[in-house]
Coordinates of N, CA and C in Angstrom, one line a residue:
M1 N 1.8 28.9 -4.9 CA 1.8 27.5 -5.6 C 3.1 26.9 -5.5
K2 N 3.3 25.7 -5.1 CA 4.5 24.9 -5.0 C 4.8 24.3 -6.4
L3 N 6.0 24.5 -6.9 CA 6.4 24.2 -8.1 C 6.8 22.5 -8.2
A4 N 6.4 21.9 -9.2 CA 6.7 20.4 -9.3 C 8.0 20.2 -9.9
N5 N 8.6 19.0 -9.6 CA 9.8 18.7 -10.1 C 9.5 18.0 -11.4
P6 N 10.0 18.7 -12.6 CA 9.7 18.2 -14.0 C 10.3 16.7 -14.2
L7 N 11.3 16.3 -13.5 CA 11.9 15.1 -13.8 C 10.9 14.0 -13.5
Y8 N 9.9 14.2 -12.8 CA 8.9 13.2 -12.6 C 7.8 13.1 -13.8
Y9 N 7.9 14.1 -14.6 CA 6.8 14.2 -15.8 C 7.4 14.2 -17.1
P10 N 7.3 13.0 -17.6 CA 8.1 12.8 -18.8 C 7.5 13.6 -20.0
I11 N 6.1 14.0 -20.1 CA 5.6 14.6 -21.3 C 6.1 16.1 -21.1
P12 N 6.0 16.8 -20.1 CA 6.5 18.2 -20.1 C 8.0 18.2 -20.2
M13 N 8.7 17.3 -19.9 CA 10.1 17.2 -20.1 C 10.4 17.0 -21.6
A14 N 9.6 16.2 -22.2 CA 9.8 16.0 -23.9 C 9.5 17.3 -24.6
I15 N 8.4 17.9 -24.1 CA 8.0 19.3 -24.8 C 9.1 20.2 -24.7
A16 N 9.7 20.2 -23.4 CA 10.7 21.3 -23.1 C 12.0 20.9 -24.1
A17 N 12.2 19.7 -24.1 CA 13.5 19.2 -24.8 C 13.2 19.5 -26.4
A18 N 12.0 19.4 -26.8 CA 11.8 19.7 -28.2 C 11.9 21.3 -28.5
L19 N 11.3 22.1 -27.5 CA 11.4 23.5 -27.7 C 12.8 23.9 -27.6
L20 N 13.7 23.2 -26.8 CA 15.0 23.7 -26.6 C 15.7 23.4 -28.0
V21 N 15.6 22.2 -28.7 CA 16.1 22.1 -29.8 C 15.7 23.0 -31.1
L22 N 14.3 23.1 -31.0 CA 13.8 24.2 -31.9 C 14.5 25.6 -31.8
G23 N 14.4 26.0 -30.5 CA 15.0 27.3 -30.2 C 16.4 27.5 -30.6
V24 N 17.3 26.5 -30.3 CA 18.7 26.6 -30.6 C 19.0 26.3 -32.1
R25 N 18.4 25.3 -32.7 CA 18.7 24.9 -34.1 C 17.9 25.7 -35.3
A26 N 16.7 26.0 -35.0 CA 15.8 26.5 -36.0 C 15.7 28.1 -35.8
L27 N 15.4 28.4 -34.5 CA 15.4 30.0 -34.3 C 16.8 30.5 -34.0
R28 N 17.9 29.7 -33.8 CA 19.1 30.2 -33.5 C 19.2 31.1 -32.3
L29 N 18.3 30.7 -31.2 CA 18.3 31.5 -30.0 C 19.8 31.1 -29.3
P30 N 20.3 32.1 -28.5 CA 21.5 31.7 -27.7 C 21.2 30.7 -26.7
S31 N 22.0 30.0 -26.2 CA 21.7 29.0 -25.2 C 21.3 29.6 -23.8
L32 N 21.9 30.7 -23.6 CA 21.5 31.4 -22.3 C 20.1 31.8 -22.3
V33 N 19.4 31.9 -23.4 CA 18.0 32.1 -23.6 C 17.2 30.9 -23.6
A34 N 17.6 30.0 -24.5 CA 16.9 28.8 -24.8 C 16.8 27.8 -23.7
I35 N 17.8 27.7 -22.9 CA 17.8 26.8 -21.8 C 16.9 27.2 -20.7
P36 N 17.0 28.4 -20.2 CA 16.1 28.8 -19.2 C 14.6 28.7 -19.6
A37 N 14.4 29.1 -20.9 CA 13.1 29.0 -21.3 C 12.4 27.6 -21.4
A38 N 13.3 26.6 -21.8 CA 12.9 25.4 -21.8 C 12.6 24.8 -20.3
A39 N 13.4 25.4 -19.4 CA 13.3 24.9 -18.0 C 12.0 25.4 -17.4
V40 N 11.6 26.7 -17.8 CA 10.3 27.2 -17.5 C 9.2 26.6 -18.0
V41 N 9.3 26.1 -19.1 CA 8.2 25.2 -19.7 C 7.9 23.9 -19.2
A42 N 9.2 23.3 -18.8 CA 9.1 21.9 -18.1 C 8.5 22.1 -16.8
T43 N 9.0 22.9 -16.0 CA 8.5 23.2 -14.7 C 6.9 23.5 -14.7
A44 N 6.5 24.5 -15.6 CA 5.2 24.9 -15.7 C 4.2 23.7 -16.0
G45 N 4.8 23.0 -17.0 CA 3.9 21.8 -17.5 C 3.9 20.9 -16.4
A46 N 4.9 20.4 -15.6 CA 4.9 19.5 -14.5 C 3.9 19.8 -13.4
T47 N 4.0 21.2 -13.1 CA 3.2 21.7 -12.0 C 1.7 21.7 -12.5
Y48 N 1.4 21.9 -13.7 CA -0.1 21.7 -14.2 C -0.3 20.3 -14.1
R49 N 0.3 19.4 -14.4 CA 0.1 17.9 -14.4 C -0.1 17.6 -12.9
R50 N 0.8 18.1 -12.2 CA 0.5 17.6 -10.7 C -0.8 18.2 -10.1
E51 N -1.2 19.4 -10.5 CA -2.4 20.0 -9.8 C -3.5 19.2 -10.4
R52 N -3.5 18.5 -11.4 CA -4.7 17.7 -11.8 C -4.8 16.4 -10.9
L53 N -3.9 16.1 -10.3 CA -4.0 14.9 -9.1 C -5.0 15.3 -8.2
P54 N -5.7 14.4 -7.6 CA -6.7 14.6 -6.5 C -6.0 15.4 -5.3
Q55 N -6.7 16.3 -4.9 CA -6.1 17.2 -3.9 C -5.5 16.6 -2.7
S56 N -6.0 15.3 -2.4 CA -5.6 14.6 -1.1 C -4.2 13.9 -1.6
L57 N -3.8 13.9 -2.8 CA -2.7 13.3 -3.2 C -1.6 14.2 -4.0
Q58 N -1.3 15.4 -3.4 CA -0.2 16.3 -4.0 C 1.1 15.7 -3.7
I59 N 1.5 14.6 -4.5 CA 2.8 14.0 -4.4 C 3.6 14.3 -5.5
D60 N 4.9 14.6 -5.3 CA 5.8 14.9 -6.3 C 6.0 13.9 -7.5
N61 N 6.0 12.7 -7.0 CA 6.1 11.6 -7.9 C 4.8 11.0 -8.4
P62 N 4.4 11.2 -9.6 CA 3.1 10.7 -10.1 C 2.9 9.3 -10.2
D63 N 3.9 8.5 -10.3 CA 3.8 7.1 -10.3 C 3.4 6.7 -8.8
L64 N 4.1 7.2 -7.8 CA 3.9 6.9 -6.5 C 2.3 7.3 -6.1
A65 N 1.8 8.4 -6.7 CA 0.5 8.8 -6.3 C -0.5 7.7 -7.0
R66 N -0.1 7.3 -8.2 CA -1.0 6.1 -8.8 C -1.1 5.0 -8.0
D67 N 0.1 4.6 -7.5 CA 0.2 3.3 -6.6 C -0.6 3.4 -5.3
I68 N -0.7 4.7 -4.8 CA -1.3 4.8 -3.5 C -2.8 4.8 -3.8
Q69 N -3.1 5.6 -5.0 CA -4.6 5.4 -5.3 C -5.1 4.1 -5.6
A70 N -4.2 3.2 -6.2 CA -4.6 1.8 -6.4 C -4.7 1.1 -5.0
A71 N -3.8 1.4 -4.1 CA -3.9 0.8 -2.8 C -5.1 1.2 -2.1
Q72 N -5.5 2.4 -2.3 CA -6.8 2.9 -1.6 C -8.0 2.2 -2.2
V73 N -8.0 1.9 -3.5 CA -9.0 1.1 -4.1 C -9.0 -0.3 -3.6
Q74 N -7.9 -0.9 -3.4 CA -7.8 -2.2 -2.9 C -8.5 -2.3 -1.5
A75 N -8.2 -1.3 -0.7 CA -8.5 -1.2 0.8 C -10.0 -1.2 0.7
R76 N -10.6 -0.4 -0.1 CA -12.0 -0.2 0.0 C -12.8 -1.4 -0.6
Q77 N -12.1 -2.1 -1.5 CA -12.7 -3.4 -1.9 C -12.6 -4.4 -0.8
L78 N -11.6 -4.4 -0.1 CA -11.6 -5.4 1.2 C -12.7 -5.0 2.1
V79 N -12.9 -3.8 2.4 CA -14.1 -3.5 3.2 C -15.2 -4.0 2.8
E80 N -15.6 -3.9 1.5 CA -16.8 -4.4 0.9 C -16.9 -6.0 0.9
K81 N -15.7 -6.7 0.7 CA -15.7 -8.0 0.7 C -16.0 -8.5 2.3
S82 N -15.4 -7.8 3.2 CA -15.5 -8.0 4.6 C -17.0 -7.9 5.1
Q83 N -17.6 -6.9 4.6 CA -19.0 -6.7 4.9 C -20.0 -7.9 4.3
S84 N -19.6 -8.3 3.1 CA -20.3 -9.4 2.5 C -20.0 -10.8 3.4
L85 N -18.8 -10.9 3.7 CA -18.4 -12.1 4.7 C -19.1 -12.1 6.0
R86 N -19.2 -10.8 6.6 CA -19.8 -10.6 7.9 C -21.2 -11.2 7.8
E87 N -22.0 -10.6 6.7 CA -23.4 -11.0 6.6 C -23.7 -12.4 6.4
E88 N -22.8 -13.1 5.6 CA -22.9 -14.5 5.2 C -22.7 -15.3 6.7
A89 N -21.6 -15.0 7.2 CA -21.3 -15.7 8.6 C -22.5 -15.5 9.5
S90 N -23.1 -14.4 9.6 CA -24.2 -14.1 10.5 C -25.4 -15.1 10.0
R91 N -25.5 -15.3 8.8 CA -26.6 -16.2 8.5 C -26.3 -17.7 8.6
L92 N -25.1 -18.1 8.5 CA -24.7 -19.4 8.5 C -24.3 -20.1 10.0
L93 N -23.7 -19.2 10.6 CA -23.3 -19.5 12.0 C -24.3 -19.2 13.1
I94 N -25.1 -20.0 13.3 CA -26.2 -19.7 14.3 C -26.4 -20.7 15.4
E95 N -25.6 -21.7 15.4 CA -25.6 -22.7 16.5 C -24.7 -22.3 17.7
A96 N -25.0 -22.7 18.8 CA -24.3 -22.1 20.0 C -22.8 -22.7 19.9
D97 N -22.5 -23.8 19.4 CA -21.2 -24.2 19.3 C -20.4 -23.6 18.2
Q98 N -21.0 -22.7 17.5 CA -20.4 -22.0 16.3 C -20.1 -20.6 16.5
M99 N -20.5 -20.1 17.9 CA -20.3 -18.7 18.2 C -19.0 -18.2 18.1
E100 N -18.1 -19.2 18.6 CA -16.6 -18.8 18.7 C -16.1 -18.5 17.3
L101 N -16.5 -19.3 16.3 CA -16.1 -19.1 15.0 C -16.7 -17.7 14.4
L102 N -17.9 -17.6 14.7 CA -18.5 -16.3 14.2 C -17.9 -15.1 14.8
V103 N -17.4 -15.1 16.1 CA -16.7 -14.0 16.6 C -15.3 -13.9 15.9
A104 N -14.6 -15.1 15.6 CA -13.4 -14.8 14.9 C -13.6 -14.3 13.4
V105 N -14.6 -14.6 12.7 CA -14.9 -14.1 11.4 C -15.2 -12.5 11.6
Q106 N -16.1 -12.3 12.6 CA -16.4 -10.8 12.8 C -15.2 -10.0 13.2
Y107 N -14.3 -10.6 13.8 CA -13.0 -9.9 14.2 C -12.2 -9.6 13.0
A108 N -12.0 -10.5 12.1 CA -11.4 -10.3 10.9 C -12.0 -9.2 10.1
C109 N -13.4 -9.3 9.9 CA -14.0 -8.2 9.2 C -13.8 -6.8 10.0
D110 N -13.8 -6.8 11.3 CA -13.6 -5.5 11.9 C -12.2 -5.0 11.4
R111 N -11.2 -5.8 11.5 CA -9.8 -5.2 11.1 C -9.8 -4.9 9.6
A112 N -10.7 -5.5 8.9 CA -10.6 -5.0 7.4 C -11.1 -3.7 7.3
V113 N -12.0 -3.2 8.2 CA -12.7 -1.9 8.0 C -11.6 -0.8 8.3
E114 N -10.7 -1.1 9.2 CA -9.6 -0.3 9.5 C -8.7 0.1 8.4
L115 N -8.6 -0.7 7.2 CA -7.6 -0.6 6.2 C -7.5 0.6 5.6
P116 N -8.7 1.2 5.1 CA -8.6 2.4 4.4 C -7.9 3.6 5.1
A117 N -8.3 3.7 6.3 CA -7.7 4.7 7.3 C -6.2 4.5 7.3
Q118 N -5.6 3.3 7.2 CA -4.2 3.1 7.1 C -3.5 3.6 5.9
I119 N -4.3 3.4 4.8 CA -3.6 3.8 3.5 C -3.8 5.4 3.4
D120 N -4.9 6.0 4.0 CA -4.9 7.4 3.9 C -3.8 8.0 4.8
L121 N -3.5 7.3 6.0 CA -2.4 7.7 6.7 C -1.0 7.8 5.9
L122 N -1.0 6.8 5.2 CA 0.4 6.6 4.2 C 0.2 7.7 3.2
S123 N -0.7 7.9 2.6 CA -0.8 9.0 1.5 C -0.5 10.3 2.2
R124 N -0.8 10.6 3.4 CA -0.6 11.9 3.9 C 1.1 12.0 4.3
R125 N 1.5 10.9 4.6 CA 2.9 10.8 5.1 C 3.8 10.8 3.9
A126 N 3.2 10.6 2.6 CA 4.1 10.4 1.3 C 4.1 11.8 0.7
Q127 N 3.4 12.8 1.2 CA 3.3 14.1 0.5 C 4.5 15.1 0.9
G128 N 4.9 15.9 0.1 CA 6.0 16.8 0.3 C 7.3 16.4 0.1
K129 N 8.4 17.3 -0.1 CA 9.7 17.0 -0.2 C 10.3 16.4 0.9
D130 N 9.8 16.6 2.0 CA 10.4 16.0 3.4 C 10.0 14.7 3.7
S131 N 9.1 14.2 2.7 CA 8.5 12.8 3.1 C 9.1 11.5 2.6
L132 N 10.5 11.5 2.0 CA 11.1 10.5 1.6 C 11.5 9.6 2.8
L133 N 11.3 8.3 2.6 CA 11.5 7.4 3.8 C 13.0 7.4 4.2
S134 N 13.3 7.5 5.5 CA 14.7 7.5 5.9 C 15.0 6.0 6.1
A135 N 16.5 5.8 5.9 CA 16.8 4.5 6.3 C 16.6 4.1 7.8
E136 N 16.6 5.1 8.8 CA 16.3 4.8 10.1 C 14.9 4.4 10.3
N137 N 14.0 4.8 9.6 CA 12.6 4.5 9.7 C 12.3 3.0 9.3
I138 N 13.0 2.7 8.2 CA 12.9 1.3 7.6 C 13.7 0.4 8.4
Q139 N 14.7 0.8 9.0 CA 15.6 -0.2 9.8 C 14.6 -0.6 11.1
R140 N 14.0 0.7 11.6 CA 13.2 0.3 12.9 C 12.0 -0.6 12.4
Q141 N 11.4 -0.5 11.2 CA 10.4 -1.5 10.9 C 10.9 -2.9 10.6
L142 N 12.0 -3.0 10.1 CA 12.7 -4.1 9.8 C 13.1 -4.9 11.1
T143 N 13.5 -4.1 12.1 CA 13.9 -4.7 13.5 C 12.6 -5.1 14.1
E144 N 11.5 -4.4 14.0 CA 10.2 -4.9 14.7 C 9.7 -6.2 14.0
V145 N 9.8 -6.3 12.8 CA 9.4 -7.4 12.0 C 10.3 -8.7 12.4
R146 N 11.6 -8.6 12.5 CA 12.4 -9.6 12.9 C 12.2 -10.0 14.3
N147 N 12.0 -9.1 15.2 CA 11.5 -9.4 16.5 C 10.3 -10.3 16.7
Q148 N 9.4 -10.1 15.9 CA 8.0 -10.6 15.8 C 8.3 -12.1 15.2
F149 N 9.2 -12.2 14.2 CA 9.4 -13.3 13.6 C 9.9 -14.5 14.6
K150 N 10.6 -14.1 15.5 CA 11.2 -15.0 16.5 C 10.2 -15.8 17.3
T151 N 9.0 -15.0 17.5 CA 8.0 -15.7 18.3 C 6.6 -16.2 17.5
S152 N 6.9 -16.0 16.1 CA 5.8 -16.3 15.3 C 5.9 -17.7 14.8
S153 N 4.8 -18.3 14.1 CA 4.8 -19.6 13.5 C 3.8 -19.7 12.4
G154 N 3.8 -20.7 11.7 CA 2.8 -20.9 10.5 C 2.8 -19.8 9.6
A155 N 1.5 -19.4 9.1 CA 1.2 -18.5 8.2 C 1.8 -17.1 8.6
A156 N 1.7 -16.7 9.8 CA 2.1 -15.5 10.3 C 3.7 -15.4 10.1
R157 N 4.3 -16.5 10.4 CA 5.8 -16.5 10.2 C 6.2 -16.3 8.7
D158 N 5.5 -17.0 7.9 CA 5.8 -16.8 6.4 C 5.5 -15.4 6.0
Q159 N 4.5 -14.8 6.4 CA 4.1 -13.3 6.1 C 5.2 -12.4 6.5
L160 N 5.6 -12.6 7.8 CA 6.8 -11.8 8.3 C 8.1 -12.0 7.6
S161 N 8.4 -13.3 7.0 CA 9.7 -13.5 6.4 C 9.6 -12.7 5.0
Q162 N 8.5 -12.7 4.4 CA 8.3 -12.0 3.1 C 8.3 -10.5 3.2
L163 N 7.8 -10.0 4.4 CA 7.7 -8.7 4.8 C 9.2 -8.2 4.9
A164 N 10.0 -8.9 5.8 CA 11.3 -8.7 6.0 C 12.2 -8.5 4.8
E165 N 12.0 -9.4 3.8 CA 12.7 -9.2 2.5 C 12.4 -7.9 1.7
S166 N 11.1 -7.6 1.7 CA 10.7 -6.4 1.1 C 11.5 -5.2 1.8
L167 N 11.4 -5.2 3.1 CA 11.8 -4.1 3.9 C 13.4 -4.1 3.7
D168 N 14.1 -5.1 3.6 CA 15.4 -5.0 3.4 C 15.8 -4.5 2.0
R169 N 15.0 -4.8 1.0 CA 15.3 -4.1 -0.3 C 15.0 -2.7 -0.3
N170 N 13.9 -2.3 0.4 CA 13.7 -1.0 0.6 C 14.6 0.0 1.5
L171 N 15.3 -0.8 2.4 CA 16.3 -0.2 3.1 C 17.6 0.1 2.2
Q172 N 17.9 -0.8 1.4 CA 18.9 -0.6 0.4 C 18.7 0.7 -0.5
L173 N 17.5 0.7 -0.8 CA 17.0 1.9 -1.6 C 17.3 3.2 -1.0
A174 N 16.9 3.2 0.4 CA 17.0 4.4 1.1 C 18.4 4.7 1.4
R175 N 19.3 3.7 1.6 CA 20.7 4.1 1.9 C 21.5 4.5 0.5
Q176 N 20.9 4.3 -0.6 CA 21.5 4.6 -1.8 C 21.0 6.2 -2.1
G177 N 20.1 6.7 -1.2 CA 19.5 7.9 -1.3 C 18.4 8.0 -2.5
R178 N 17.8 7.0 -2.7 CA 16.8 6.9 -3.7 C 15.5 6.8 -3.0
D179 N 14.4 7.2 -3.6 CA 13.0 7.2 -3.0 C 12.4 5.8 -2.9
A180 N 12.5 5.5 -1.6 CA 11.8 4.1 -1.3 C 10.4 4.1 -1.1
R181 N 9.7 5.3 -1.2 CA 8.3 5.2 -0.8 C 7.5 4.4 -1.8
Q182 N 8.0 4.4 -3.1 CA 7.2 3.5 -4.1 C 7.4 2.1 -3.8
A183 N 8.5 1.7 -3.6 CA 8.7 0.2 -3.1 C 7.9 -0.2 -1.9
Q184 N 7.9 0.8 -0.9 CA 7.0 0.5 0.3 C 5.6 0.4 -0.1
V185 N 5.0 1.2 -1.0 CA 3.6 1.0 -1.4 C 3.5 -0.2 -2.3
V186 N 4.4 -0.8 -3.1 CA 4.4 -1.9 -3.7 C 4.3 -3.1 -2.6
S187 N 5.1 -3.0 -1.6 CA 5.0 -4.0 -0.6 C 3.7 -3.9 0.1
L188 N 3.1 -2.9 0.3 CA 1.8 -2.7 1.0 C 0.6 -3.4 0.1
S189 N 0.8 -3.0 -1.2 CA -0.3 -3.6 -2.2 C -0.2 -5.2 -2.2
K190 N 1.0 -5.7 -2.1 CA 1.0 -7.1 -1.9 C 0.4 -7.6 -0.6
L191 N 0.5 -7.0 0.4 CA -0.1 -7.3 1.6 C -1.6 -7.3 1.6
L192 N -2.1 -6.2 0.8 CA -3.6 -6.0 0.6 C -4.0 -7.2 -0.2
A193 N -3.3 -7.6 -1.2 CA -3.7 -8.7 -2.1 C -3.9 -10.0 -1.2
D194 N -2.8 -10.2 -0.4 CA -2.7 -11.2 0.4 C -4.0 -11.4 1.3
A195 N -4.3 -10.2 1.9 CA -5.5 -10.0 2.8 C -6.8 -10.4 2.0
A196 N -6.9 -10.0 0.7 CA -8.0 -10.3 0.0 C -8.1 -11.9 -0.1
G197 N -6.9 -12.4 -0.5 CA -7.0 -13.8 -0.7 C -7.4 -14.7 0.6
V198 N -7.1 -14.1 1.8 CA -7.4 -14.8 2.9 C -8.9 -14.7 3.2
L199 N -9.4 -13.3 3.0 CA -10.9 -13.3 3.1 C -11.7 -14.2 2.1
Q200 N -11.2 -14.3 1.0 CA -11.9 -15.1 0.1 C -11.7 -16.6 0.5
Q201 N -10.5 -17.1 0.8 CA -10.5 -18.6 1.4 C -11.4 -18.7 2.6
L202 N -11.5 -17.7 3.3 CA -12.4 -17.8 4.6 C -13.8 -18.1 4.2
Q203 N -14.2 -17.1 3.1 CA -15.6 -17.2 2.7 C -15.8 -18.5 2.0
N204 N -14.9 -19.0 1.2 CA -15.1 -20.4 0.5 C -15.2 -21.5 1.5
E205 N -14.3 -21.4 2.6 CA -14.5 -22.4 3.6 C -15.9 -22.3 4.4
L206 N -16.3 -21.1 4.6 CA -17.5 -20.9 5.3 C -18.7 -21.6 4.4
R207 N -18.6 -21.6 3.1 CA -19.6 -22.0 2.3 C -19.7 -23.5 2.0
T208 N -18.4 -24.0 2.1 CA -18.4 -25.5 1.8 C -17.9 -26.4 2.9
A209 N -17.3 -26.0 3.9 CA -16.8 -26.8 5.0 C -18.0 -27.3 5.9
D210 N -17.8 -28.5 6.5 CA -18.6 -29.1 7.4 C -18.3 -28.4 8.6
L211 N -19.3 -27.6 9.2 CA -19.1 -26.8 10.3 C -19.3 -27.5 11.6
S212 N -19.6 -29.0 11.4 CA -19.4 -29.7 12.7 C -18.1 -30.2 12.8
D213 N -17.3 -30.1 11.8 CA -15.9 -30.8 11.9 C -15.1 -29.8 12.7
A214 N -14.5 -30.3 13.8 CA -13.8 -29.3 14.7 C -12.4 -28.8 14.0
A215 N -12.0 -29.9 13.2 CA -10.5 -29.5 12.5 C -10.8 -28.4 11.5
R216 N -11.9 -28.5 10.7 CA -12.2 -27.4 9.7 C -12.4 -26.1 10.4
V217 N -13.2 -26.2 11.4 CA -13.5 -25.0 12.2 C -12.1 -24.3 12.7
T218 N -11.3 -25.1 13.3 CA -9.9 -24.6 13.7 C -9.2 -23.9 12.5
E219 N -9.2 -24.5 11.4 CA -8.7 -24.0 10.2 C -9.2 -22.7 9.8
M220 N -10.4 -22.4 10.0 CA -11.1 -21.2 9.7 C -10.7 -20.1 10.7
R221 N -10.6 -20.6 12.0 CA -10.2 -19.6 13.1 C -8.6 -19.1 12.7
A222 N -7.9 -20.1 12.2 CA -6.6 -19.8 11.8 C -6.6 -18.8 10.8
L223 N -7.4 -18.9 9.8 CA -7.6 -17.9 8.7 C -7.7 -16.5 9.2
S224 N -8.7 -16.5 10.2 CA -9.0 -15.3 10.8 C -7.7 -14.5 11.4
D225 N -6.9 -15.4 12.1 CA -5.9 -15.0 12.9 C -4.8 -14.5 11.8
E226 N -4.7 -15.2 10.8 CA -3.7 -14.9 9.6 C -4.1 -13.4 9.0
F227 N -5.3 -13.3 8.9 CA -5.9 -11.9 8.4 C -5.4 -10.9 9.3
G228 N -5.6 -11.1 10.6 CA -5.2 -10.1 11.6 C -3.8 -9.7 11.7
H229 N -2.9 -10.7 11.3 CA -1.5 -10.5 11.3 C -1.2 -9.8 10.1
I230 N -1.8 -10.0 9.0 CA -1.5 -9.2 7.7 C -2.0 -7.7 7.9
R231 N -3.1 -7.6 8.7 CA -3.5 -6.3 9.0 C -2.6 -5.5 9.8
D232 N -2.0 -6.2 10.8 CA -0.9 -5.6 11.7 C 0.4 -5.2 10.8
N233 N 0.6 -5.9 9.7 CA 1.8 -5.7 8.9 C 1.6 -4.5 8.2
V234 N 0.2 -4.4 7.7 CA -0.2 -3.0 6.8 C 0.0 -1.9 7.8
E235 N -0.4 -1.9 9.0 CA -0.3 -0.7 9.8 C 1.3 -0.4 10.0
L236 N 2.0 -1.6 10.2 CA 3.5 -1.2 10.4 C 4.1 -0.5 9.1
L237 N 3.8 -0.9 8.0 CA 4.4 -0.3 6.7 C 3.7 1.2 6.6
A238 N 2.4 1.3 6.8 CA 1.9 2.6 6.8 C 2.2 3.7 7.7
S239 N 2.6 3.2 8.8 CA 3.1 4.1 10.0 C 4.5 4.7 9.6
G240 N 5.3 3.9 8.7 CA 6.4 4.4 8.1 C 7.4 5.1 9.2

């Protein structure tokens, strides 16, 4: 069994600290005995807490594990929302001149279905002591985003600008030797929230817009494209 890092688990650390104080002050144990004993308690407690995590998320940092689990829930909810949107679009978009919009909506829904697999990929990459994000990996992501930014426009350009800012912060963390995985997952969760907002906006437009109005239809197609860009950014972050 792989031992967990007790520094990530405050409760076992607190128990070990209390035992250390009790051993030294009350029981008057020598420091050479009390300190190793407290370390054993802290490590054993942390390992026990880690083993209670789902088997698919055996991650040293419990906060990171919880953030990834929350992202997995977000992704599954997006799939459910996309399925609802697909069914609604199929009922409403039945005219011949609406087929292009229907295809655009269905494309966005297809991209949404891919999201849970991307989060699962991220969870696998986040496990183990060798999984810390390197500055080189984040720099590669940042370079790719900046290259895309040069040829983008509109909502896609705004998304890429925000993503570049997040990656730049994460890069600084990695260069400082700190664990940037959690910051990366926070950035990912924001993208998923943005994706949910776009799907909701697309559904609202579908329900209320005049589907004979070419301008409104163009706006809806643009929303589908925006969702696709967000999905691509999720893949970029998850591939780390």
